[in-house]
Amino acid sequence: MADTSHDTPEENIPVYDARKIEEKWQKIWDNEQLYKTDTDPNKPKKYVLEMFPYPSGDLHMGHARNYSIGDAMARQARMRGYDVLHPMGFDAFGLPAENAAIKHHTQAAKWTYENIHNAVTTMHRMGFSYDYNRMFNTCDPEYYKWGQWMFIEMWKRGLAYRKTSPVNWCPHCKTVLANEQVVDGRCWRCGSIPEKHNLSQWYLKITDYAQELLDDLDKLKGWPENVKAQQRNWIGRSEGAEIDFTLIDKDGKTPTDRKITVYTTRADTLFGVSFMVLPPESDFALELVKGTLYEEDYQKLRKATEQVSSVDRQGTNREKHGVFTGRYTQNPVTGTNVPIWVADYVLLDYGTGAVMGVPCGDQRDFDFARKYHLPIPPIILQKNDKLYDQLKDQKEMKVTDVDWDQAMAAEGYLVQSGEFTGMKGGKRSEAVKAVTKWLEDHHCGRAKVQYRLRDWLISRQRYWGNPIPMIHCDHCGDVPVPEDQLPVKLPENLNLGAGDTLAECKEFYETTCPKCGHPAKRITDTMDTFTDSSWYFLRYCDPHNDKEPFDKKKVQRWMPVDNYIGGIEHAILHLLYSRFWTKVLRDMGLVDFDEPFTNLLCQGMVKDSNGETMSKSKGNVVPPSSVVDPYGADTMRLAILFIAPPEKDFSWDEDAVAGCNRFLKRAWRIVWLLCDQRDTANPGTVNPDTLDKQEKVLNQELNRLGIKCTNEFDHTQFNTAISSIMELVNAASRYVNATKAAERNNALCLTVARTIVLMMAPIAPHWSEELWHEALQQTGSVYNEPWPTLDEKQAQSDTIEIAVQVMGKLRGHAQVAKDASKGVVEETAKKAVAHYIEGKTIHKVIVVPGRLVNIVAN
Ligand code: ANZ
Ligand code: ZN
């Protein structure tokens, strides 16, 4: 085809100077406060939120990806007619600031606010459409005040409490960790192995909400399955029974009035108990061995176990260690004596912290029994077991040991189990129900639902966090700071570098008791920073409120968040805590919904070009500036969204980035060509009935690809949305190459140019804004334009392409009308391959309707 685009002289097309236009528009958008949320109650609302960052150093590629996704969503939602809330802020408390302050002899606040300043500059440079009026940092006293207020409200309701128990202490971070923050047995932040310390700590009662947190996962249709599965798993609902065993006195014979209660999912195996196990840190176990010849071995085991993480302790492969206590307990159903052991595979904080050892049915108990020569009485068998025929009707205990090398499979039939013999056993089996009923009837057991989830340990022995607003008085105990004295402000003059800590800061902790007026001491622990991020999304709805955490009506307008975007690493941390916090606020009457985030998108990782995770220590970090500086923010945003679907990991690809930049330049040129010599003041509308053949093709592509792009956008598949725009640019390019500027269809050219520019606006906003104003000669921001509407009918082609073969070989293609007659199809096909059949005799023409024509000629 002839290239006729030369009738637009190249000098009429300005060069695409990304830096210049990006600076220009950022300034104008700022001045016009373009991204200020305008609350129009007549429009449907959409709250688009990216997880706010921790302000360490500058932003990295993961942030850039997170925000490019969110920004594209927010901008498109606005163009689709929504009233959009799209805020940003900083999760600004936390250890790195404190460590940096110690290292550089500066203030954590100073370091933090400097980093925030840098991050905001970068966000700005990327052209994100945040409403900066709503920005806040969790370390602002105006914000953390309300976190303290909420803590006190929880304390009043019994949802915040203090208890002494063995907790995970990270020796490197010098603070305790919540259970969720010990990942694979290590500190989530630094990777050290936590130690167990017995400390008095503050907790939030998330376990009160365990069942609701579990049930409501089913409501979250817009969440990825794997995140929900992780939460289900973490909550760990277990159905079983508590069974009371009676403690036998030191004489080994006389029952006492003390009970040891176990938790089991397998009450059906009660006849097979051959020992009882307590965990080494059990104070009850200590009491049993105190002053006996068993105490020394016990103390050794207790010490040794402190070094092992709870994950390792439960592992089936790890060697088990145990000691006998010298004492016995009585099996409630058989009346037999059961020796009490202490072993490291039992945990203090699960169930009742005591286990009935059934070596026949549980592999860990089996291994333990083998190691310490304890009997393994068979009480559950499968029909193919060699003992089955012998024992199937046996009710009393006869065979007390087996020669197996592993425990029985989970399901089978009960033997040697009194009246329950012959019943089918297993988790939730009829035998479990029958035995549990027996225990309930005899008042020595009860059905019980158990959760793996533990209460959330929120106190931290570090400075840079929200102070727990409590005062300890020797007379009155723990007393909350009166509301009119909130916030308890963090002192900002500690010399952290010289080793100052909050716990030693007299000006901070010395106070008087609000109740009795005696001298008293403030709590010097600060709250886990995950408390700060558990409700920040609510504060964005009303960020400057100094009377209450937020206005309920404003929250009602915006919440829940419609699209929440962030990393999968928060699956059981932030995303569980926020759900809990929301439910607590709901029960306090502050909000009236159950779940904070309707749709969740967990973006994939940005890896280096070898597919490795980017990290400072590996030296393979690609900073956003390395793309933004040479190519501009729009190329960066386009590349991030184009290289992969948002949920997938992608490897950083220099060539793809350069390719995206070339596309912007090419599309820029096409838009200019489409607008050249056009009457932009009177664009007119496309009338599909008056288009010529070439125009028809372009119009059909416009509608087809526009619809496709819209659908992909609505499903957050930006990469395929972008491919549709690229295809449309190609179609437009074919049209301008084949036509003279003066002869082009005015309305069609301008509609295509408009559509390209509008559909690119959520992705490359500066590029679009410039073309919108300069090439299309429009006034007002492209950000305020409605998304283009397209027509399904005009997207249908009325012609189809068929393949043309000569003697079975593909020789060409032909365009025919969909409803063309056989004769027309044959004639068109012959023309398309005229060169191959010239001078030959045609013997036969075979037409496969809608697909191909084969011409037999020689
Ligand atoms: C007897 C038994 C027999 C058990 C059998 C299992 C199989 P889930 O399903 O995870 O809730 N257990 C209870 N408390 C424990 C603790 N503090 N530390 C370690 N293990 C504990 O697991 C429940 C089972 O884990 C319970 O059922 C108990 O062992 C063990 F053939 O009791 B089972
Ligand atoms: Zn007092």
Coordinates of C-alpha atoms in Angstrom, one line a residue, residues 35-517:
Y35 CA -7.4 15.0 42.2
K36 CA -9.3 16.4 45.1
T37 CA -12.2 14.0 45.8
D38 CA -15.4 15.5 44.7
T39 CA -18.2 13.9 46.6
D40 CA -21.2 13.7 44.3
P41 CA -24.0 11.7 46.0
N42 CA -25.8 11.2 42.7
K43 CA -23.0 9.1 41.4
P44 CA -22.2 5.5 42.5
K45 CA -19.1 5.5 44.6
K46 CA -15.8 3.6 44.2
Y47 CA -13.1 3.4 46.8
V48 CA -9.8 2.3 45.2
L49 CA -7.0 1.8 47.7
E50 CA -3.4 0.6 47.5
M51 CA -1.8 -0.7 50.7
F52 CA 0.0 2.3 52.1
P53 CA 3.8 2.0 52.3
Y54 CA 6.3 2.0 55.1
P55 CA 8.5 5.0 54.3
S56 CA 11.9 3.4 54.2
G57 CA 14.3 5.0 51.8
D58 CA 12.7 5.6 48.4
L59 CA 9.9 3.7 46.7
H60 CA 10.9 0.5 44.8
M61 CA 9.5 -1.3 41.8
G62 CA 7.0 -3.3 43.9
H63 CA 5.5 0.0 45.0
A64 CA 5.5 1.4 41.5
R65 CA 3.6 -1.7 40.3
N66 CA 1.1 -1.6 43.2
Y67 CA 0.3 2.1 42.6
S68 CA 0.3 1.9 38.8
I69 CA -2.4 -0.8 39.1
G70 CA -4.4 1.2 41.6
D71 CA -4.1 4.4 39.7
A72 CA -5.3 2.8 36.4
M73 CA -8.3 1.4 38.3
A74 CA -9.1 4.7 40.0
R75 CA -8.8 6.7 36.8
Q76 CA -10.9 4.3 34.8
A77 CA -13.6 4.1 37.5
R78 CA -13.9 7.9 37.4
M79 CA -14.2 7.9 33.6
R80 CA -16.8 5.2 34.0
G81 CA -19.0 7.5 36.0
Y82 CA -18.0 6.7 39.6
D83 CA -17.4 9.1 42.4
V84 CA -13.9 7.9 43.3
L85 CA -11.9 8.0 46.5
H86 CA -8.3 7.3 45.9
P87 CA -6.1 8.3 48.9
M88 CA -2.6 7.6 50.0
G89 CA -0.6 7.9 53.2
F90 CA 2.2 6.3 55.2
D91 CA 2.5 3.4 57.6
A92 CA 5.1 5.5 59.4
F93 CA 5.8 3.8 62.8
G94 CA 8.2 0.9 63.0
L95 CA 11.6 -0.5 63.7
P96 CA 13.6 0.6 60.7
A97 CA 13.2 4.2 61.6
E98 CA 14.3 3.6 65.1
N99 CA 17.3 1.5 64.0
A100 CA 18.3 4.2 61.5
A101 CA 18.0 6.8 64.2
I102 CA 20.2 4.8 66.6
K103 CA 22.8 4.3 63.9
H104 CA 22.9 7.9 62.7
H105 CA 22.3 9.6 66.1
T106 CA 19.2 11.3 64.9
Q107 CA 15.5 11.3 65.6
A108 CA 13.2 8.5 64.3
A109 CA 10.6 11.2 63.4
K110 CA 13.1 13.2 61.4
W111 CA 14.3 10.2 59.4
T112 CA 10.7 9.2 58.8
Y113 CA 9.4 12.5 57.7
E114 CA 12.4 12.9 55.3
N115 CA 11.6 9.6 53.7
I116 CA 8.0 10.5 53.4
H117 CA 8.9 13.6 51.6
N118 CA 11.0 11.6 49.2
A119 CA 8.4 9.1 48.6
V120 CA 5.7 11.8 47.9
T121 CA 8.0 13.4 45.4
T122 CA 8.4 10.1 43.6
M123 CA 4.6 9.5 43.7
H124 CA 4.1 12.9 42.3
R125 CA 6.6 12.3 39.6
M126 CA 4.7 9.1 38.6
G127 CA 1.5 11.1 38.1
F128 CA -0.6 9.1 40.5
S129 CA -4.1 10.6 41.0
Y130 CA -4.1 10.7 44.8
D131 CA -6.1 13.2 46.8
Y132 CA -3.1 14.6 48.7
N133 CA -5.5 16.6 50.9
R134 CA -6.4 13.4 52.6
M135 CA -2.8 12.2 53.1
F136 CA -1.7 11.4 56.7
N137 CA 1.0 9.4 58.4
T138 CA 0.3 6.9 61.2
C139 CA 2.9 8.7 63.3
D140 CA 1.0 11.9 63.3
P141 CA -0.4 12.5 66.8
E142 CA -3.8 13.6 65.2
Y143 CA -4.0 10.0 63.9
Y144 CA -2.5 7.9 66.6
K145 CA -4.6 9.6 69.2
W146 CA -7.6 7.7 67.8
G147 CA -5.7 4.5 67.8
Q148 CA -5.2 5.0 71.6
W149 CA -8.9 5.9 72.0
M150 CA -9.9 2.7 70.3
F151 CA -7.5 0.7 72.4
I152 CA -9.2 2.1 75.5
E153 CA -12.6 1.3 74.1
M154 CA -11.5 -2.2 73.6
W155 CA -10.1 -2.4 77.1
K156 CA -13.4 -1.2 78.5
R157 CA -15.1 -4.1 76.6
G158 CA -12.7 -6.7 77.8
L159 CA -11.1 -7.0 74.3
A160 CA -7.7 -5.6 75.4
Y161 CA -6.1 -7.3 78.4
R162 CA -2.7 -8.0 79.9
K163 CA -1.4 -11.4 80.8
T164 CA 1.9 -13.1 81.6
S165 CA 2.9 -16.0 79.4
P166 CA 5.8 -17.3 77.4
V167 CA 6.0 -15.2 74.3
N168 CA 8.2 -15.0 71.2
W169 CA 11.1 -12.6 71.8
C170 CA 13.2 -11.6 68.9
P171 CA 16.7 -11.2 70.2
H172 CA 17.7 -9.1 67.2
C173 CA 14.7 -6.7 67.1
K174 CA 14.7 -6.7 70.9
T175 CA 11.0 -6.9 71.2
V176 CA 8.2 -9.5 71.3
L177 CA 6.4 -10.7 68.3
A178 CA 2.8 -11.8 67.6
N179 CA 2.2 -15.4 66.6
E180 CA 1.5 -14.3 63.0
Q181 CA 4.8 -12.5 62.9
V182 CA 6.8 -15.7 63.5
V183 CA 6.9 -17.0 59.9
D184 CA 8.3 -20.6 59.5
G185 CA 9.7 -20.4 62.9
R186 CA 11.5 -17.1 62.3
C187 CA 11.0 -13.4 62.9
W188 CA 9.0 -12.0 60.0
R189 CA 11.2 -8.9 59.9
C190 CA 14.8 -10.0 60.4
G191 CA 14.7 -13.8 60.1
S192 CA 16.1 -14.5 63.6
I193 CA 14.8 -17.4 65.6
P194 CA 12.7 -16.0 68.5
E195 CA 13.3 -17.1 72.1
K196 CA 10.6 -17.9 74.6
H197 CA 10.4 -15.3 77.3
N198 CA 7.9 -15.2 80.1
L199 CA 6.6 -11.7 80.0
S200 CA 3.6 -9.6 81.0
Q201 CA 2.2 -8.4 77.7
W202 CA -0.9 -6.8 76.2
Y203 CA -3.3 -8.7 73.9
L204 CA -6.3 -8.0 71.8
K205 CA -9.0 -10.7 71.9
I206 CA -9.1 -11.6 68.2
T207 CA -10.1 -15.1 69.3
D208 CA -13.6 -13.8 70.3
Y209 CA -14.1 -13.2 66.5
A210 CA -12.5 -16.5 65.3
Q211 CA -15.8 -18.0 64.1
E212 CA -17.0 -14.9 62.4
L213 CA -13.7 -14.3 60.8
L214 CA -13.9 -17.8 59.4
D215 CA -17.6 -17.7 58.4
D216 CA -17.3 -14.3 56.7
L217 CA -14.6 -15.5 54.4
D218 CA -17.4 -17.1 52.4
K219 CA -18.8 -13.6 51.8
L220 CA -15.6 -12.4 50.2
K221 CA -16.3 -13.4 46.6
G222 CA -13.9 -10.8 45.3
W223 CA -10.9 -12.2 47.2
P224 CA -8.3 -14.6 45.8
E225 CA -8.9 -18.2 46.9
N226 CA -5.4 -18.7 48.2
V227 CA -5.6 -15.7 50.6
K228 CA -8.9 -17.1 52.0
A229 CA -7.4 -20.5 52.3
Q230 CA -4.4 -19.1 54.3
Q231 CA -6.8 -17.3 56.6
R232 CA -8.9 -20.4 57.1
N233 CA -5.8 -22.4 57.9
W234 CA -4.5 -19.8 60.3
I235 CA -7.8 -19.6 62.2
G236 CA -7.7 -23.4 62.2
R237 CA -11.1 -24.5 63.4
S238 CA -11.0 -27.9 65.0
E239 CA -14.0 -29.9 66.3
G240 CA -13.4 -32.2 69.1
A241 CA -13.9 -32.8 72.8
E242 CA -12.4 -32.0 76.2
I243 CA -12.0 -35.0 78.4
D244 CA -11.3 -34.8 82.1
F245 CA -8.8 -37.4 83.6
T246 CA -8.6 -37.6 87.4
L247 CA -5.2 -37.1 89.0
I248 CA -4.0 -40.0 91.1
D249 CA -2.3 -39.2 94.4
K250 CA 1.4 -39.7 95.0
D251 CA 0.7 -43.2 96.3
G252 CA -0.3 -44.2 92.8
K253 CA -3.7 -45.5 93.9
T254 CA -6.0 -42.9 95.4
P255 CA -7.9 -40.6 93.1
T256 CA -7.6 -36.9 94.1
D257 CA -10.2 -34.2 93.3
R258 CA -8.0 -32.6 90.7
K259 CA -8.5 -33.1 87.0
I260 CA -6.3 -32.9 84.0
T261 CA -8.3 -32.0 80.9
V262 CA -7.1 -32.9 77.4
Y263 CA -8.3 -31.7 74.1
T264 CA -8.8 -34.3 71.4
T265 CA -10.4 -34.6 68.0
R266 CA -10.5 -38.3 68.5
A267 CA -12.6 -39.1 71.6
D268 CA -13.3 -42.5 69.9
T269 CA -9.7 -43.5 70.7
L270 CA -10.1 -43.1 74.5
F271 CA -9.8 -46.8 75.2
G272 CA -6.3 -46.7 73.6
V273 CA -4.7 -44.1 75.8
S274 CA -1.4 -45.4 77.1
F275 CA 0.0 -42.2 78.5
M276 CA -0.8 -38.6 79.1
V277 CA 1.5 -35.8 77.9
L278 CA 2.1 -32.3 79.3
P279 CA 4.3 -29.7 77.6
P280 CA 7.7 -28.9 79.2
E281 CA 6.7 -25.3 80.1
S282 CA 3.7 -26.5 82.0
D283 CA 3.7 -25.2 85.6
F284 CA 1.4 -28.0 86.5
A285 CA 4.1 -30.5 85.3
L286 CA 6.7 -28.6 87.4
E287 CA 4.4 -28.9 90.4
L288 CA 4.1 -32.7 89.9
V289 CA 7.9 -33.3 89.8
K290 CA 9.0 -30.6 92.3
G291 CA 11.3 -32.2 94.9
T292 CA 11.1 -35.7 93.3
L293 CA 13.8 -37.7 91.6
Y294 CA 12.2 -36.8 88.3
E295 CA 12.8 -33.0 88.7
E296 CA 16.3 -32.9 87.4
D297 CA 15.5 -34.6 84.0
Y298 CA 12.4 -32.5 83.8
Q299 CA 14.3 -29.2 84.3
K300 CA 16.8 -30.2 81.6
L301 CA 14.0 -30.9 79.1
R302 CA 12.3 -27.6 80.0
K303 CA 15.5 -25.7 79.3
A304 CA 16.3 -27.5 76.0
T305 CA 12.8 -26.9 74.7
E306 CA 13.0 -23.1 75.1
Q307 CA 15.3 -23.1 72.1
V308 CA 12.9 -24.8 69.7
S309 CA 10.2 -23.0 67.8
S310 CA 6.6 -24.3 68.1
V311 CA 6.5 -25.1 64.4
D312 CA 9.5 -27.4 64.8
R313 CA 8.2 -28.9 67.9
Q314 CA 5.0 -30.1 66.1
G315 CA 6.8 -31.5 63.1
T316 CA 6.2 -35.2 62.7
N317 CA 9.8 -35.9 61.6
R318 CA 11.5 -34.3 64.6
E319 CA 12.8 -36.6 67.3
K320 CA 10.6 -36.4 70.4
H321 CA 12.0 -35.9 73.9
G322 CA 10.2 -36.8 77.0
V323 CA 10.5 -37.5 80.8
F324 CA 8.2 -39.3 83.2
T325 CA 6.8 -37.3 86.1
G326 CA 6.3 -40.3 88.4
R327 CA 2.6 -39.6 88.6
Y328 CA -0.6 -41.1 87.1
T329 CA -4.0 -40.1 86.1
Q330 CA -7.2 -42.1 85.7
N331 CA -8.8 -42.8 82.3
P332 CA -12.5 -41.8 82.9
V333 CA -14.0 -44.6 80.7
T334 CA -11.7 -47.6 81.6
G335 CA -10.7 -46.5 85.1
T336 CA -7.1 -47.6 84.4
N337 CA -4.1 -45.7 85.5
V338 CA -2.3 -43.7 82.8
P339 CA 1.3 -42.5 83.4
I340 CA 1.9 -38.7 83.0
W341 CA 4.8 -37.7 80.8
V342 CA 6.2 -34.4 79.7
A343 CA 7.2 -34.2 76.1
D344 CA 8.3 -31.4 73.7
Y345 CA 5.9 -32.2 70.9
V346 CA 3.0 -30.9 73.0
L347 CA 2.4 -27.2 73.1
L348 CA 1.2 -25.2 76.0
D349 CA -1.0 -22.9 74.1
Y350 CA -3.1 -25.2 72.0
G351 CA -6.3 -26.9 73.3
T352 CA -5.9 -27.4 77.0
G353 CA -2.2 -27.8 76.8
A354 CA -2.5 -31.5 77.7
V355 CA -2.8 -34.5 75.3
M356 CA -4.0 -38.0 75.7
G357 CA -1.4 -40.2 74.1
V358 CA -3.0 -42.8 71.7
P359 CA 0.0 -44.4 70.0
C360 CA -2.3 -46.7 68.0
G361 CA -4.0 -43.8 66.2
D362 CA -1.5 -40.9 66.2
Q363 CA 1.9 -41.1 64.6
R364 CA 3.6 -38.7 67.0
D365 CA 2.2 -40.6 70.0
F366 CA 3.4 -43.8 68.2
D367 CA 6.9 -42.6 67.8
F368 CA 7.0 -41.4 71.4
A369 CA 5.7 -44.7 72.7
R370 CA 8.3 -46.7 70.7
K371 CA 11.1 -44.5 71.9
Y372 CA 10.1 -44.8 75.6
H373 CA 8.8 -48.4 75.5
L374 CA 5.2 -47.5 76.3
P375 CA 2.5 -49.9 75.3
I376 CA 0.6 -49.5 72.0
P377 CA -2.8 -51.1 72.5
P378 CA -4.7 -51.6 69.3
I379 CA -8.2 -50.1 69.5
I380 CA -8.9 -49.1 65.9
L381 CA -8.3 -51.5 63.0
Q382 CA -9.0 -51.8 59.4
K383 CA -10.8 -54.9 58.1
N384 CA -7.7 -56.2 56.3
D385 CA -5.5 -56.0 59.4
K386 CA -4.4 -59.4 60.6
L387 CA -5.7 -58.6 64.1
Y388 CA -9.1 -57.7 62.9
D389 CA -10.8 -61.1 62.8
Q390 CA -9.3 -61.9 66.2
L391 CA -10.4 -58.7 67.9
K392 CA -13.5 -57.5 66.0
D393 CA -15.9 -58.5 68.8
Q394 CA -13.4 -58.1 71.7
K395 CA -14.7 -55.5 74.2
E396 CA -12.3 -55.9 77.1
M397 CA -8.6 -55.1 76.7
K398 CA -6.8 -58.3 75.7
V399 CA -4.0 -57.4 73.3
T400 CA -1.9 -54.6 74.8
D401 CA 0.8 -54.1 72.2
V402 CA 1.4 -54.4 68.5
D403 CA 4.4 -55.2 66.3
W404 CA 3.5 -52.4 63.8
D405 CA 6.1 -49.9 62.5
Q406 CA 3.6 -47.0 62.3
A407 CA 0.3 -45.8 63.7
M408 CA -3.0 -47.0 62.2
A409 CA -4.6 -45.1 59.4
A410 CA -7.1 -42.5 60.6
E411 CA -10.2 -44.5 60.0
G412 CA -11.3 -48.0 61.0
Y413 CA -13.4 -50.0 63.4
L414 CA -13.2 -49.8 67.1
V415 CA -12.0 -52.9 69.0
Q416 CA -11.2 -53.5 72.7
S417 CA -13.4 -50.4 73.3
G418 CA -16.2 -51.7 75.6
E419 CA -19.7 -50.8 74.4
F420 CA -18.3 -48.9 71.5
T421 CA -16.6 -51.9 69.9
G422 CA -17.5 -52.4 66.3
M423 CA -18.4 -48.8 65.6
K424 CA -16.7 -46.9 62.8
G425 CA -14.1 -44.6 64.2
G426 CA -12.3 -41.6 62.7
K427 CA -12.5 -37.8 62.8
R428 CA -16.2 -36.7 63.2
S429 CA -17.2 -40.4 63.1
E430 CA -20.3 -41.9 64.8
A431 CA -17.9 -43.3 67.4
V432 CA -16.6 -39.9 68.3
K433 CA -20.2 -38.7 68.7
A434 CA -21.1 -41.7 70.8
V435 CA -18.0 -41.5 73.1
T436 CA -18.5 -37.7 73.5
K437 CA -22.2 -38.3 74.5
W438 CA -21.1 -40.9 77.0
L439 CA -18.6 -38.4 78.5
E440 CA -21.2 -35.7 78.7
D441 CA -23.7 -38.1 80.4
H442 CA -21.0 -39.0 82.9
H443 CA -19.9 -35.4 83.4
C444 CA -16.3 -36.0 82.5
G445 CA -16.1 -34.5 79.1
R446 CA -17.8 -32.3 76.5
A447 CA -17.8 -31.4 72.9
K448 CA -15.6 -28.5 72.1
V449 CA -14.6 -26.3 69.2
Q450 CA -11.1 -25.2 69.2
Y451 CA -9.2 -22.7 67.1
R452 CA -5.6 -22.4 66.3
L453 CA -5.8 -18.7 66.2
R454 CA -4.3 -17.0 69.4
D455 CA -5.1 -13.6 70.8
W456 CA -3.1 -10.9 69.1
L457 CA -0.1 -9.9 71.2
I458 CA 0.2 -6.1 70.5
S459 CA 2.7 -4.7 73.0
R460 CA 6.2 -4.0 71.7
Q461 CA 9.2 -2.9 73.8
R462 CA 10.3 -0.4 71.2
Y463 CA 10.1 3.4 71.0
W464 CA 8.8 4.2 67.6
G465 CA 5.2 3.2 67.9
N466 CA 1.9 4.3 69.3
P467 CA 2.1 4.3 73.1
I468 CA -0.3 2.1 74.9
P469 CA -2.5 4.6 76.7
M470 CA -2.6 2.9 80.1
I471 CA -1.2 3.8 83.5
H472 CA -0.2 1.3 86.1
C473 CA -1.0 2.2 89.7
D474 CA 0.0 0.1 92.7
H475 CA -3.4 0.8 94.3
C476 CA -5.7 0.7 91.3
G477 CA -4.0 -1.6 88.9
D478 CA -4.1 -0.8 85.2
V479 CA -6.0 2.4 84.6
P480 CA -6.7 4.0 81.1
V481 CA -5.5 7.5 80.4
P482 CA -8.5 9.8 80.5
E483 CA -9.9 10.7 77.1
D484 CA -9.2 14.5 77.5
Q485 CA -5.5 13.6 78.0
L486 CA -5.2 11.8 74.7
P487 CA -3.0 11.4 72.8
V488 CA -0.2 10.1 75.0
K489 CA 2.5 11.7 72.9
L490 CA 5.8 10.0 72.2
P491 CA 8.7 12.1 73.5
E492 CA 10.7 13.3 70.5
N493 CA 13.9 14.2 72.3
L494 CA 15.2 10.7 73.3
N495 CA 18.8 10.1 72.3
L496 CA 18.3 6.7 70.8
G497 CA 21.8 6.6 69.6
A498 CA 23.1 6.8 73.2
G499 CA 20.8 4.0 74.2
D500 CA 17.9 5.9 75.6
T501 CA 14.7 3.9 75.7
L502 CA 11.1 4.8 76.5
A503 CA 11.2 2.4 79.5
E504 CA 13.9 4.5 81.0
C505 CA 12.5 7.9 80.1
K506 CA 11.3 9.4 83.4
E507 CA 9.5 12.4 81.9
F508 CA 7.5 10.0 79.9
Y509 CA 6.5 7.4 82.4
E510 CA 6.2 9.3 85.7
T511 CA 2.6 10.3 86.2
T512 CA -0.2 10.2 88.7
C513 CA -3.0 7.7 88.8
P514 CA -6.1 9.2 87.2
K515 CA -8.2 7.3 89.8
C516 CA -6.6 7.9 93.1
G517 CA -4.0 10.5 92.4

